[in-house]
Coordinates of C-alpha atoms and ligand atoms in Angstrom, one line a residue:
M1 CA -67.3 -56.8 -35.3
R2 CA -63.8 -56.8 -34.0
P3 CA -63.4 -57.8 -30.4
G4 CA -61.8 -54.6 -29.3
R5 CA -64.6 -52.6 -30.7
T6 CA -67.3 -54.7 -29.0
R7 CA -65.6 -54.1 -25.7
A8 CA -65.5 -50.4 -26.2
L9 CA -69.2 -50.3 -27.0
C10 CA -70.1 -52.6 -24.1
S11 CA -68.3 -50.3 -21.7
L12 CA -70.4 -47.3 -22.6
P13 CA -72.9 -46.3 -19.9
Q14 CA -76.5 -47.0 -20.6
V15 CA -78.1 -43.6 -21.3
A16 CA -81.8 -43.0 -21.9
K17 CA -82.9 -41.5 -25.2
R18 CA -83.1 -37.8 -25.2
R19 CA -83.8 -35.2 -27.7
A20 CA -80.9 -34.7 -30.1
S21 CA -80.7 -31.0 -29.1
D22 CA -80.3 -32.0 -25.5
V23 CA -77.5 -34.3 -26.5
F24 CA -75.9 -31.5 -28.5
V25 CA -76.0 -29.2 -25.5
E26 CA -74.6 -31.9 -23.2
C27 CA -71.7 -32.0 -25.6
L28 CA -71.2 -28.2 -25.4
E29 CA -71.2 -28.5 -21.6
A30 CA -68.6 -31.2 -21.8
E31 CA -66.4 -28.8 -23.9
G32 CA -66.7 -26.3 -21.0
V33 CA -68.8 -23.8 -23.0
K34 CA -70.0 -21.0 -20.8
H35 CA -71.8 -18.8 -23.2
V36 CA -73.5 -19.0 -26.6
F37 CA -73.8 -15.6 -28.2
G38 CA -76.5 -15.3 -30.8
I39 CA -80.0 -14.8 -32.0
P40 CA -82.5 -17.7 -32.0
G41 CA -84.8 -18.5 -34.9
E42 CA -87.7 -20.7 -35.8
E43 CA -85.3 -23.4 -36.9
T44 CA -83.3 -23.4 -33.7
L45 CA -86.3 -23.8 -31.3
D46 CA -85.2 -27.1 -29.9
L47 CA -81.6 -26.1 -29.5
N48 CA -82.6 -22.9 -27.6
E49 CA -85.0 -24.8 -25.4
S50 CA -82.2 -27.3 -24.6
L51 CA -79.8 -24.4 -23.8
S52 CA -82.4 -22.9 -21.5
K53 CA -82.2 -26.0 -19.3
S54 CA -78.4 -26.2 -19.3
S55 CA -75.4 -24.6 -17.6
V56 CA -74.6 -22.7 -20.8
E57 CA -75.7 -19.1 -20.7
F58 CA -77.4 -18.1 -23.9
V59 CA -76.6 -14.4 -24.5
P60 CA -79.1 -12.8 -26.9
V61 CA -77.3 -10.2 -29.0
R62 CA -78.7 -7.6 -31.4
H63 CA -77.0 -8.6 -34.6
E64 CA -75.4 -12.0 -35.3
Q65 CA -72.2 -10.3 -36.3
G66 CA -72.0 -8.8 -32.8
G67 CA -72.4 -12.3 -31.3
A68 CA -69.8 -13.8 -33.5
Y69 CA -67.3 -11.0 -32.6
M70 CA -68.0 -11.8 -29.0
A71 CA -67.3 -15.4 -29.5
D72 CA -64.2 -14.5 -31.5
T73 CA -62.8 -12.3 -28.7
Y74 CA -63.8 -14.9 -26.0
G75 CA -61.6 -17.3 -28.0
R76 CA -58.7 -14.9 -28.4
L77 CA -58.6 -14.2 -24.7
T78 CA -59.1 -17.8 -23.4
G79 CA -57.8 -20.1 -26.0
R80 CA -61.1 -22.0 -25.7
A81 CA -63.5 -21.7 -28.6
G82 CA -66.2 -19.0 -28.3
V83 CA -69.5 -20.1 -29.6
C84 CA -72.0 -18.1 -31.6
L85 CA -75.4 -19.0 -33.1
G86 CA -77.4 -17.8 -36.0
T87 CA -80.5 -19.3 -37.5
L88 CA -80.6 -20.6 -41.1
G89 CA -80.4 -18.2 -44.1
P90 CA -80.2 -14.6 -43.0
G91 CA -79.1 -15.3 -39.4
A92 CA -76.3 -17.4 -40.5
L93 CA -75.2 -15.0 -43.2
N94 CA -75.0 -12.2 -40.6
L95 CA -72.4 -14.3 -38.8
V96 CA -70.1 -14.4 -41.8
T97 CA -67.8 -11.4 -41.3
A98 CA -66.9 -12.2 -37.8
V99 CA -66.5 -15.9 -38.5
A100 CA -64.0 -14.9 -41.2
D101 CA -62.3 -12.6 -38.7
A102 CA -61.7 -15.6 -36.4
Y103 CA -60.5 -17.6 -39.3
L104 CA -57.9 -15.0 -40.5
D105 CA -57.0 -13.8 -37.0
S106 CA -56.6 -17.4 -35.7
A107 CA -59.1 -17.1 -32.9
P108 CA -60.9 -20.3 -31.8
L109 CA -64.6 -20.0 -32.6
V110 CA -67.4 -22.5 -33.2
A111 CA -70.3 -21.1 -35.3
L112 CA -73.6 -22.9 -35.0
T113 CA -76.2 -22.3 -37.6
G114 CA -79.8 -23.6 -37.9
Q115 CA -81.0 -25.2 -41.1
G116 CA -84.2 -26.4 -42.6
D117 CA -85.3 -30.0 -42.5
L118 CA -83.0 -32.5 -44.3
E119 CA -85.7 -33.3 -46.9
R120 CA -86.0 -29.7 -48.2
M121 CA -82.4 -29.0 -48.9
H122 CA -82.4 -30.2 -52.4
K123 CA -84.9 -27.7 -53.7
E124 CA -85.9 -24.1 -53.7
S125 CA -87.2 -23.6 -50.2
H126 CA -88.0 -20.8 -47.8
Q127 CA -84.8 -19.2 -46.4
Y128 CA -82.7 -22.1 -47.5
I129 CA -79.1 -21.2 -48.4
D130 CA -76.3 -23.7 -48.8
L131 CA -74.5 -22.7 -45.6
M132 CA -72.0 -25.5 -45.8
S133 CA -70.7 -23.9 -49.0
V134 CA -70.9 -20.3 -47.5
M135 CA -68.9 -21.3 -44.4
K136 CA -66.4 -23.5 -46.1
P137 CA -63.8 -20.9 -47.2
I138 CA -64.0 -19.0 -43.8
T139 CA -63.6 -22.0 -41.5
K140 CA -61.0 -24.6 -40.8
W141 CA -63.7 -27.3 -41.0
N142 CA -67.4 -27.6 -41.1
A143 CA -70.1 -30.3 -40.9
R144 CA -73.8 -30.9 -41.2
L145 CA -75.4 -32.9 -38.4
N146 CA -77.4 -35.1 -40.6
N147 CA -77.9 -37.8 -38.0
P148 CA -78.2 -37.5 -34.2
R149 CA -75.8 -40.4 -33.8
I150 CA -72.8 -38.3 -35.0
I151 CA -73.4 -35.4 -32.6
P152 CA -70.7 -36.3 -30.1
E153 CA -68.1 -36.8 -32.8
V154 CA -69.0 -33.6 -34.7
V155 CA -69.0 -31.4 -31.6
R156 CA -65.7 -32.8 -30.3
K157 CA -64.1 -32.4 -33.7
A158 CA -65.4 -28.8 -34.1
F159 CA -63.8 -27.8 -30.8
K160 CA -60.6 -29.8 -31.3
V161 CA -60.0 -28.4 -34.8
S162 CA -60.9 -24.9 -33.8
Q163 CA -58.6 -24.9 -30.8
A164 CA -55.7 -26.7 -32.4
Q165 CA -52.8 -24.5 -33.6
K166 CA -53.3 -22.4 -35.6
P167 CA -56.7 -21.9 -34.1
G168 CA -59.6 -20.6 -36.1
S169 CA -63.3 -20.9 -36.8
T170 CA -65.3 -24.1 -37.4
H171 CA -69.0 -24.5 -38.2
I172 CA -71.8 -26.9 -37.4
E173 CA -75.0 -26.9 -39.3
L174 CA -78.0 -28.1 -37.3
P175 CA -81.0 -29.2 -39.4
E176 CA -84.3 -28.6 -37.6
D177 CA -85.7 -32.1 -38.0
V178 CA -82.5 -33.7 -36.7
M179 CA -82.5 -31.6 -33.6
E180 CA -85.9 -32.9 -32.6
M181 CA -85.1 -36.6 -33.1
Q182 CA -84.3 -38.9 -30.2
S183 CA -80.8 -40.1 -29.4
D184 CA -78.9 -42.1 -26.8
A185 CA -75.5 -40.7 -27.7
H186 CA -73.4 -39.1 -25.1
P187 CA -70.5 -36.7 -25.1
L188 CA -67.0 -37.9 -25.9
P189 CA -64.3 -37.3 -23.3
V190 CA -62.5 -34.0 -23.9
R191 CA -58.7 -34.2 -23.9
D192 CA -56.6 -31.2 -24.7
D193 CA -53.2 -32.3 -23.4
V194 CA -51.6 -32.2 -26.8
R195 CA -47.9 -32.9 -26.7
R196 CA -46.1 -31.1 -29.4
P197 CA -43.2 -32.7 -31.3
E198 CA -39.7 -31.4 -30.5
P199 CA -37.4 -30.2 -33.2
S200 CA -34.4 -32.4 -33.6
D201 CA -31.0 -31.8 -32.1
E202 CA -29.7 -31.1 -35.5
E203 CA -32.3 -28.4 -36.1
F204 CA -31.5 -26.8 -32.7
A205 CA -27.8 -26.9 -33.6
R206 CA -28.4 -25.3 -37.0
A207 CA -30.5 -22.6 -35.4
A208 CA -27.9 -21.9 -32.7
E209 CA -25.2 -21.7 -35.2
L210 CA -27.1 -19.2 -37.3
V211 CA -28.0 -17.0 -34.4
C212 CA -24.6 -17.1 -32.8
G213 CA -22.9 -16.4 -36.1
A214 CA -25.1 -13.4 -36.8
S215 CA -23.7 -9.9 -36.6
S216 CA -27.0 -8.2 -36.3
P217 CA -29.8 -10.5 -35.2
L218 CA -33.3 -9.5 -34.2
V219 CA -36.5 -11.2 -33.2
F220 CA -39.8 -10.5 -34.9
A221 CA -42.7 -11.7 -32.8
G222 CA -46.3 -12.0 -33.6
N223 CA -49.7 -13.3 -32.5
G224 CA -48.6 -17.0 -32.7
A225 CA -46.5 -16.3 -29.6
V226 CA -49.4 -14.6 -27.8
R227 CA -51.7 -17.5 -28.5
V228 CA -49.5 -20.0 -26.8
G229 CA -48.5 -17.8 -23.9
A230 CA -44.8 -17.7 -24.9
A231 CA -44.2 -14.1 -23.7
P232 CA -42.2 -15.2 -20.6
A233 CA -39.9 -17.5 -22.6
L234 CA -39.5 -14.8 -25.2
R235 CA -38.5 -12.2 -22.7
A236 CA -36.1 -14.6 -21.0
F237 CA -34.5 -15.3 -24.4
A238 CA -34.2 -11.6 -25.2
E239 CA -32.7 -10.8 -21.9
A240 CA -30.2 -13.7 -21.8
T241 CA -29.0 -13.1 -25.4
G242 CA -29.4 -9.3 -25.7
I243 CA -31.2 -9.8 -29.0
P244 CA -34.0 -7.2 -29.3
V245 CA -37.6 -7.8 -30.2
A246 CA -39.8 -6.1 -32.8
E247 CA -43.5 -6.9 -32.7
T248 CA -46.4 -7.1 -35.1
F249 CA -49.6 -5.2 -34.2
M250 CA -51.2 -8.4 -32.8
G251 CA -48.0 -9.2 -31.0
K252 CA -48.0 -6.0 -29.0
G253 CA -47.1 -6.5 -25.4
L254 CA -45.1 -9.7 -25.9
I255 CA -42.2 -7.7 -24.6
D256 CA -42.8 -4.8 -22.2
N257 CA -42.8 -1.6 -24.2
G258 CA -40.5 0.0 -21.6
D259 CA -37.9 -2.7 -22.0
E260 CA -34.5 -1.7 -23.4
L261 CA -34.9 -4.6 -25.9
S262 CA -38.2 -3.5 -27.3
L263 CA -38.0 -2.2 -30.8
G264 CA -41.7 -1.3 -31.0
A265 CA -44.5 -2.5 -33.2
V266 CA -43.6 -2.3 -36.9
G267 CA -45.4 -2.6 -40.1
L268 CA -47.3 0.6 -40.7
Q269 CA -44.7 1.9 -43.2
T270 CA -41.8 0.4 -45.0
G271 CA -39.5 2.7 -43.0
D272 CA -40.6 1.1 -39.8
Y273 CA -38.6 -1.9 -40.5
D274 CA -35.6 0.1 -41.6
M275 CA -35.7 2.2 -38.5
A276 CA -36.2 -0.8 -36.2
G277 CA -33.0 -2.3 -37.6
F278 CA -34.3 -4.8 -40.1
D279 CA -32.2 -3.3 -42.9
E280 CA -29.0 -4.2 -41.2
A281 CA -30.3 -7.5 -39.8
D282 CA -28.6 -10.5 -41.2
V283 CA -30.6 -13.0 -39.2
V284 CA -34.3 -12.6 -38.3
I285 CA -35.8 -15.0 -35.7
T286 CA -39.5 -15.0 -36.3
V287 CA -41.6 -16.2 -33.3
G288 CA -45.2 -16.8 -34.0
F289 CA -45.2 -14.5 -37.0
D290 CA -48.5 -14.7 -38.9
L291 CA -48.0 -13.6 -42.5
V292 CA -51.6 -12.5 -42.6
E293 CA -50.6 -9.4 -40.6
H294 CA -47.7 -8.0 -42.6
S295 CA -46.2 -9.3 -45.8
P296 CA -42.6 -10.4 -45.4
E297 CA -41.9 -8.6 -48.7
H298 CA -41.8 -5.3 -46.7
W299 CA -38.9 -6.4 -44.5
N300 CA -37.1 -8.9 -46.7
A301 CA -37.5 -7.3 -50.1
G302 CA -33.9 -8.3 -51.0
R303 CA -34.6 -11.9 -49.8
D304 CA -31.3 -11.8 -48.1
K305 CA -32.3 -12.3 -44.5
R306 CA -31.5 -15.6 -43.0
I307 CA -34.6 -16.6 -41.2
V308 CA -34.9 -18.9 -38.1
Y309 CA -38.6 -19.8 -37.9
I310 CA -40.2 -20.7 -34.5
D311 CA -43.9 -21.6 -34.3
T312 CA -46.3 -24.4 -33.4
V313 CA -47.0 -25.2 -37.0
S314 CA -45.0 -25.4 -40.2
T315 CA -44.4 -22.2 -42.2
E316 CA -46.5 -20.7 -45.0
V317 CA -44.7 -20.5 -48.4
D318 CA -43.9 -17.0 -49.5
E319 CA -41.1 -16.1 -51.9
F320 CA -39.9 -13.4 -49.4
F321 CA -40.1 -15.8 -46.5
M322 CA -37.8 -18.7 -47.4
T323 CA -36.8 -19.8 -43.9
E324 CA -33.4 -21.5 -43.2
V325 CA -34.3 -23.4 -40.1
D326 CA -37.8 -24.3 -38.9
L327 CA -38.2 -25.0 -35.2
V328 CA -41.7 -26.3 -35.0
G329 CA -43.2 -27.4 -31.7
D330 CA -43.8 -25.9 -28.3
V331 CA -42.7 -22.3 -28.7
S332 CA -41.8 -21.7 -25.0
R333 CA -39.8 -24.9 -24.8
I334 CA -38.0 -24.1 -28.0
L335 CA -37.1 -20.6 -26.8
E336 CA -36.0 -22.0 -23.4
R337 CA -33.6 -24.4 -25.1
L338 CA -32.3 -21.8 -27.6
T339 CA -31.7 -19.4 -24.7
G340 CA -29.0 -21.8 -23.4
D341 CA -27.7 -22.6 -26.9
C342 CA -27.4 -18.9 -28.0
A343 CA -25.6 -17.4 -25.0
G344 CA -22.8 -16.2 -27.2
A345 CA -25.0 -14.3 -29.7
S346 CA -24.3 -10.8 -30.8
D347 CA -26.4 -8.2 -29.0
S348 CA -25.8 -5.5 -31.6
G349 CA -28.9 -6.1 -33.7
G350 CA -31.9 -3.8 -34.0
S351 CA -32.2 0.0 -33.9
R352 CA -34.1 2.2 -31.5
R353 CA -34.7 4.9 -34.1
L354 CA -38.3 4.0 -34.7
R355 CA -39.0 4.1 -31.0
E356 CA -37.4 7.4 -30.6
V357 CA -39.6 9.0 -33.4
V358 CA -42.8 7.3 -32.3
F359 CA -42.5 7.5 -28.5
G360 CA -40.9 10.9 -28.7
R361 CA -44.1 12.1 -30.3
F362 CA -46.2 10.2 -27.8
E363 CA -44.4 11.6 -24.7
G364 CA -44.4 15.0 -26.2
A365 CA -48.2 14.9 -26.5
E366 CA -48.8 15.2 -22.7
H367 CA -49.3 19.0 -22.9
D368 CA -50.7 19.2 -26.4
D369 CA -53.9 21.2 -26.0
H370 CA -55.0 21.1 -29.6
F371 CA -58.7 20.7 -29.9
P372 CA -60.2 18.8 -31.6
V373 CA -57.7 16.4 -30.1
Q374 CA -54.8 15.0 -32.0
P375 CA -54.2 11.2 -31.8
P376 CA -51.0 11.2 -29.7
R377 CA -52.6 13.2 -26.9
A378 CA -55.7 11.0 -27.0
L379 CA -53.6 7.8 -26.7
W380 CA -51.4 9.4 -24.0
E381 CA -54.6 10.1 -21.9
I382 CA -55.8 6.5 -22.4
R383 CA -52.4 5.1 -21.4
Q384 CA -52.4 7.2 -18.2
A385 CA -55.9 6.0 -17.3
L386 CA -55.3 2.3 -17.8
G387 CA -53.2 -0.1 -15.7
R388 CA -50.7 -2.6 -17.2
E389 CA -53.2 -5.4 -17.4
D390 CA -56.1 -3.3 -18.6
I391 CA -57.3 -3.8 -22.1
L392 CA -57.6 -1.3 -25.0
I393 CA -59.5 -2.6 -28.0
S394 CA -59.1 -0.9 -31.3
D395 CA -61.7 -0.8 -34.1
V396 CA -60.5 -0.6 -37.7
G397 CA -59.5 2.7 -39.4
L398 CA -56.9 5.4 -39.1
H399 CA -57.2 5.2 -35.3
K400 CA -56.0 1.5 -35.5
L401 CA -52.8 2.6 -37.2
W402 CA -52.1 5.1 -34.5
I403 CA -52.8 2.6 -31.8
G404 CA -50.9 -0.2 -33.4
R405 CA -47.7 1.7 -33.6
M406 CA -47.9 4.3 -30.8
F407 CA -49.9 2.9 -27.9
P408 CA -47.5 1.3 -25.4
A409 CA -48.4 -2.2 -24.4
Y410 CA -46.8 -4.0 -21.4
E411 CA -48.5 -7.4 -21.6
P412 CA -49.8 -9.6 -24.4
N413 CA -53.5 -9.5 -25.1
T414 CA -53.9 -6.1 -23.6
V415 CA -54.2 -4.2 -26.9
L416 CA -56.6 -6.1 -29.1
I417 CA -56.3 -5.4 -32.8
A418 CA -58.1 -7.3 -35.5
N419 CA -55.3 -7.2 -38.1
G420 CA -56.0 -10.2 -40.3
L421 CA -59.4 -9.6 -41.7
A422 CA -59.5 -6.1 -40.3
G423 CA -63.2 -5.6 -40.3
M424 CA -64.8 -2.4 -39.0
G425 CA -67.2 -2.9 -36.1
F426 CA -65.1 -5.3 -34.1
A427 CA -64.4 -3.2 -31.0
L428 CA -67.7 -2.8 -29.3
P429 CA -68.8 -6.5 -29.3
A430 CA -65.2 -7.4 -28.5
A431 CA -65.3 -5.3 -25.4
I432 CA -68.4 -7.1 -24.1
A433 CA -66.6 -10.4 -24.4
A434 CA -63.4 -9.0 -22.8
K435 CA -65.4 -7.9 -19.8
L436 CA -67.0 -11.3 -19.5
V437 CA -63.6 -13.0 -19.5
H438 CA -61.8 -10.4 -17.4
P439 CA -64.4 -8.6 -15.2
E440 CA -61.7 -7.3 -12.9
R441 CA -59.9 -5.4 -15.7
N442 CA -60.7 -2.0 -17.2
V443 CA -61.7 -2.1 -20.8
V444 CA -61.7 0.8 -23.2
T445 CA -62.5 0.8 -26.9
V446 CA -61.5 3.3 -29.6
S447 CA -63.6 3.4 -32.7
G448 CA -64.0 5.8 -35.6
D449 CA -67.4 7.3 -36.1
G450 CA -67.7 5.0 -39.2
G451 CA -67.0 1.7 -37.5
F452 CA -68.8 2.5 -34.3
L453 CA -72.2 2.6 -36.0
M454 CA -71.6 -0.7 -37.7
N455 CA -72.3 -2.6 -34.4
V456 CA -73.8 0.2 -32.3
Q457 CA -76.8 -2.1 -31.5
E458 CA -74.6 -4.0 -29.1
L459 CA -74.8 -1.1 -26.7
E460 CA -78.1 -2.7 -25.7
T461 CA -76.4 -6.0 -25.0
A462 CA -73.8 -4.3 -23.0
T463 CA -76.3 -2.4 -20.8
R464 CA -78.4 -5.5 -20.4
L465 CA -75.4 -7.6 -19.3
R466 CA -74.1 -4.6 -17.3
T467 CA -70.6 -5.1 -18.7
P468 CA -68.8 -1.8 -17.7
F469 CA -66.4 -0.6 -20.3
V470 CA -65.9 2.8 -22.0
S471 CA -66.5 3.3 -25.7
V472 CA -64.5 6.2 -27.0
V473 CA -65.6 7.4 -30.4
W474 CA -63.1 9.5 -32.4
E475 CA -65.4 11.7 -34.3
N476 CA -64.4 13.4 -37.6
H477 CA -67.4 12.8 -39.8
Q478 CA -65.3 10.9 -42.3
Y479 CA -64.0 7.4 -43.1
G480 CA -60.6 8.7 -42.0
S481 CA -58.3 6.1 -43.3
I482 CA -59.8 6.2 -46.7
V483 CA -59.5 9.9 -46.8
W484 CA -55.8 9.5 -45.9
K485 CA -55.2 7.0 -48.6
Q486 CA -57.2 8.9 -51.3
D487 CA -55.5 12.2 -50.4
N488 CA -52.1 10.5 -50.7
K489 CA -52.9 8.9 -54.0
F490 CA -55.1 11.5 -55.8
G491 CA -54.7 14.7 -53.8
E492 CA -58.4 14.7 -53.0
H493 CA -61.0 12.4 -51.5
F494 CA -64.6 11.5 -52.3
G495 CA -67.3 9.2 -51.0
T496 CA -65.9 9.5 -47.5
D497 CA -67.9 12.2 -45.7
F498 CA -71.1 11.7 -43.6
A499 CA -73.2 13.1 -40.8
N500 CA -73.5 11.5 -37.4
P501 CA -76.3 11.0 -35.0
D502 CA -75.9 12.8 -31.7
F503 CA -73.8 10.0 -30.1
V504 CA -74.4 11.3 -26.6
K505 CA -78.2 11.2 -27.0
L506 CA -77.9 7.9 -28.8
A507 CA -76.0 6.3 -25.9
E508 CA -78.3 7.8 -23.3
S509 CA -81.2 6.3 -25.1
F510 CA -79.6 2.9 -24.5
G511 CA -79.6 3.8 -20.8
M512 CA -75.9 4.6 -20.5
P513 CA -74.0 7.8 -19.4
A514 CA -72.3 9.6 -22.2
W515 CA -70.3 12.8 -22.7
R516 CA -68.9 14.9 -25.5
C517 CA -65.4 16.3 -24.8
E518 CA -64.9 20.1 -25.0
S519 CA -61.1 20.1 -24.6
A520 CA -58.1 17.8 -24.4
D521 CA -58.0 18.0 -20.6
D522 CA -61.7 17.1 -20.6
F523 CA -61.0 13.8 -22.2
G524 CA -58.6 12.5 -19.5
A525 CA -60.9 13.6 -16.7
R526 CA -64.0 12.0 -18.3
L527 CA -62.2 8.8 -19.1
R528 CA -61.0 8.4 -15.5
H529 CA -64.5 9.1 -14.2
A530 CA -66.1 6.7 -16.7
L531 CA -63.7 3.9 -15.6
T532 CA -65.1 4.1 -12.0
L533 CA -68.6 3.3 -13.1
D534 CA -70.2 -0.1 -12.9
L535 CA -72.0 0.2 -16.2
P536 CA -71.0 0.9 -19.8
S537 CA -70.5 4.4 -20.9
L538 CA -69.5 6.4 -24.0
I539 CA -67.2 9.4 -24.7
V540 CA -67.3 11.3 -28.0
L541 CA -63.9 12.7 -28.7
P542 CA -63.7 15.2 -31.6
I543 CA -60.5 14.1 -33.4
D544 CA -58.1 16.0 -35.6
Y545 CA -56.4 13.8 -38.1
S546 CA -54.5 16.6 -39.8
I547 CA -51.2 15.3 -38.5
D548 CA -50.2 12.4 -40.7
V549 CA -50.2 9.0 -39.1
A550 CA -47.1 8.5 -41.1
I551 CA -45.5 10.9 -38.6
S552 CA -42.4 11.4 -40.6
E553 CA -41.4 11.2 -44.3
E554 CA -38.4 9.3 -43.1
L555 CA -40.7 6.4 -42.4
G556 CA -41.5 6.0 -46.1
A557 CA -44.7 4.7 -47.7
E558 CA -47.4 3.0 -45.8
T559 CA -47.5 -0.8 -46.2
V560 CA -50.6 -1.9 -44.4
A561 CA -54.3 -1.9 -45.3
T562 CA -56.4 -0.6 -42.5
Ligands
LIG601 C1 -66.6 -3.9 -42.6 C2 -65.5 -3.1 -43.3 N1 -65.9 -2.2 -44.3 C3 -65.0 -1.5 -45.0 C4 -63.7 -1.5 -44.6 C5 -62.6 -0.6 -45.4 N2 -62.2 0.4 -44.4 C6 -61.1 0.3 -43.7 S1 -60.9 1.6 -42.6 C7 -62.3 2.4 -43.2 C8 -62.7 3.7 -42.7 C9 -62.9 3.7 -41.2 O1 -63.5 4.9 -40.8 P1 -63.8 5.2 -39.3 O2 -64.5 4.1 -38.6 O3 -64.5 6.5 -39.2 O4 -62.4 5.3 -38.6 P2 -61.2 6.4 -38.9 O5 -60.5 5.8 -40.1 O6 -61.8 7.7 -39.2 O7 -60.3 6.4 -37.7 C10 -62.9 1.6 -44.2 C11 -64.2 2.0 -44.9 C12 -63.3 -2.4 -43.6 N3 -62.1 -2.6 -43.2 N4 -64.3 -3.1 -42.9

């Protein structure tokens, strides 16, 4: 053995042997884990017993997918991996959709799954599914704990990889027999003080030359900037240079919607880009732009934009996104330096036409008394009821498209939209996690009547935890966005209509107050009242989707999938 290695081992504290599951939980504590969201199983008995004696709160949920969405949202809002748990086979498989959501939406999440004993994995065996293979394509990394000795390394690596840019999901499989073995391992030190490489002076000079030489530059900012807290630096850059900022749906709030330099959230239709000034733009500065949200083909179809790329990691390859300069590193520091270097840039880029159409419609909705309510009025009421830092969480459907483009955001991470995987059922469990992270903020969800029922069981988790937020269900008895797409394509729709339970009675049966709105004014009043309560509540809002989310033919064909 090499001398250095001997010294390192000699310096380890003497630790008594403990059960492997105890060591595992000590490692979770060392990572700062506060909650594990999940459902226990026969194959996680030791782990759950160890959790019960730890500082980590085990939060029982009512479907593993709900638990994984809670972990996903906890990760989105904190930058620290949220943790979810499912037992082997069915429990683990129920995690899959939300683990994939964290993967595509770049939210740090560590999924724990039980597993049968090591010695029965090679054969047909009760509830055994090859979870390592199942989780592989929806995680950045995964590992089986096949020996208690490797627990500290595996846990540290799962968190490190999950939280490193771009963040995402990782997975640890915990065989039942390994968890009950004895081990004297102990947690590894946790160090997250990553120093990012700086772009070279030449790269900065090239970027400044491009930006300063542009006649019509604009910034396109996305979730990558939200994740690293770069909003202040981005705002300072925009203000100093006069270069306006368009946002993706997940980038909403990076720049205050009321700011003169805000071009709005683009991407619903091809015309969005045109009307925000992309057509005339010769240079586009992307800041934390994740291609998973919106294909660059929609704003660079002619491949003629000169692109300055700013992010923490190197760019994806896409034929419509051939960047000219890549500034990879600490996004805030890069923007700060560019702010000085680009003082002479042209401030004539961007167009406010998109904003005028969208927010003209939004402001005009204040006195729109249509009932069932039309989306602009519904969003207008929610905006009035919420403060700048409060949180609106969108589920997935036609309502998401309305929220994405029309709901004004003032700060990042105040409008949560799952726009990578875009799975229905996200909003309700996400709200529980948002309240755990920010108990002082108001939280409202908007779901369609389709998506709401996909994770409705988590109303019980919410009432049990007493996380006060308001679930608003836009009721139209249809999968609205599919109706919209089918009508546009075929002139008719099919397979999209359904009946609903009485949502008010359903919510009441969970022990929470609930109301059905009878008029547009009713909605605002009920929402304001619900936000004063110290327990979760639900509002059913009959919705009229007869006005096209496209708003105007001028905006062209839709480009996004809901
Ligand atoms: C889990 C999941 N299943 C299916 C889809 C495809 N999909 C996208 S939107 C949508 C309909 C949503 O209907 P609803 O929740 O009622 O909301 P609305 O569109 O009416 O606002 C469907 C089926 C999806 N994104 N996620």
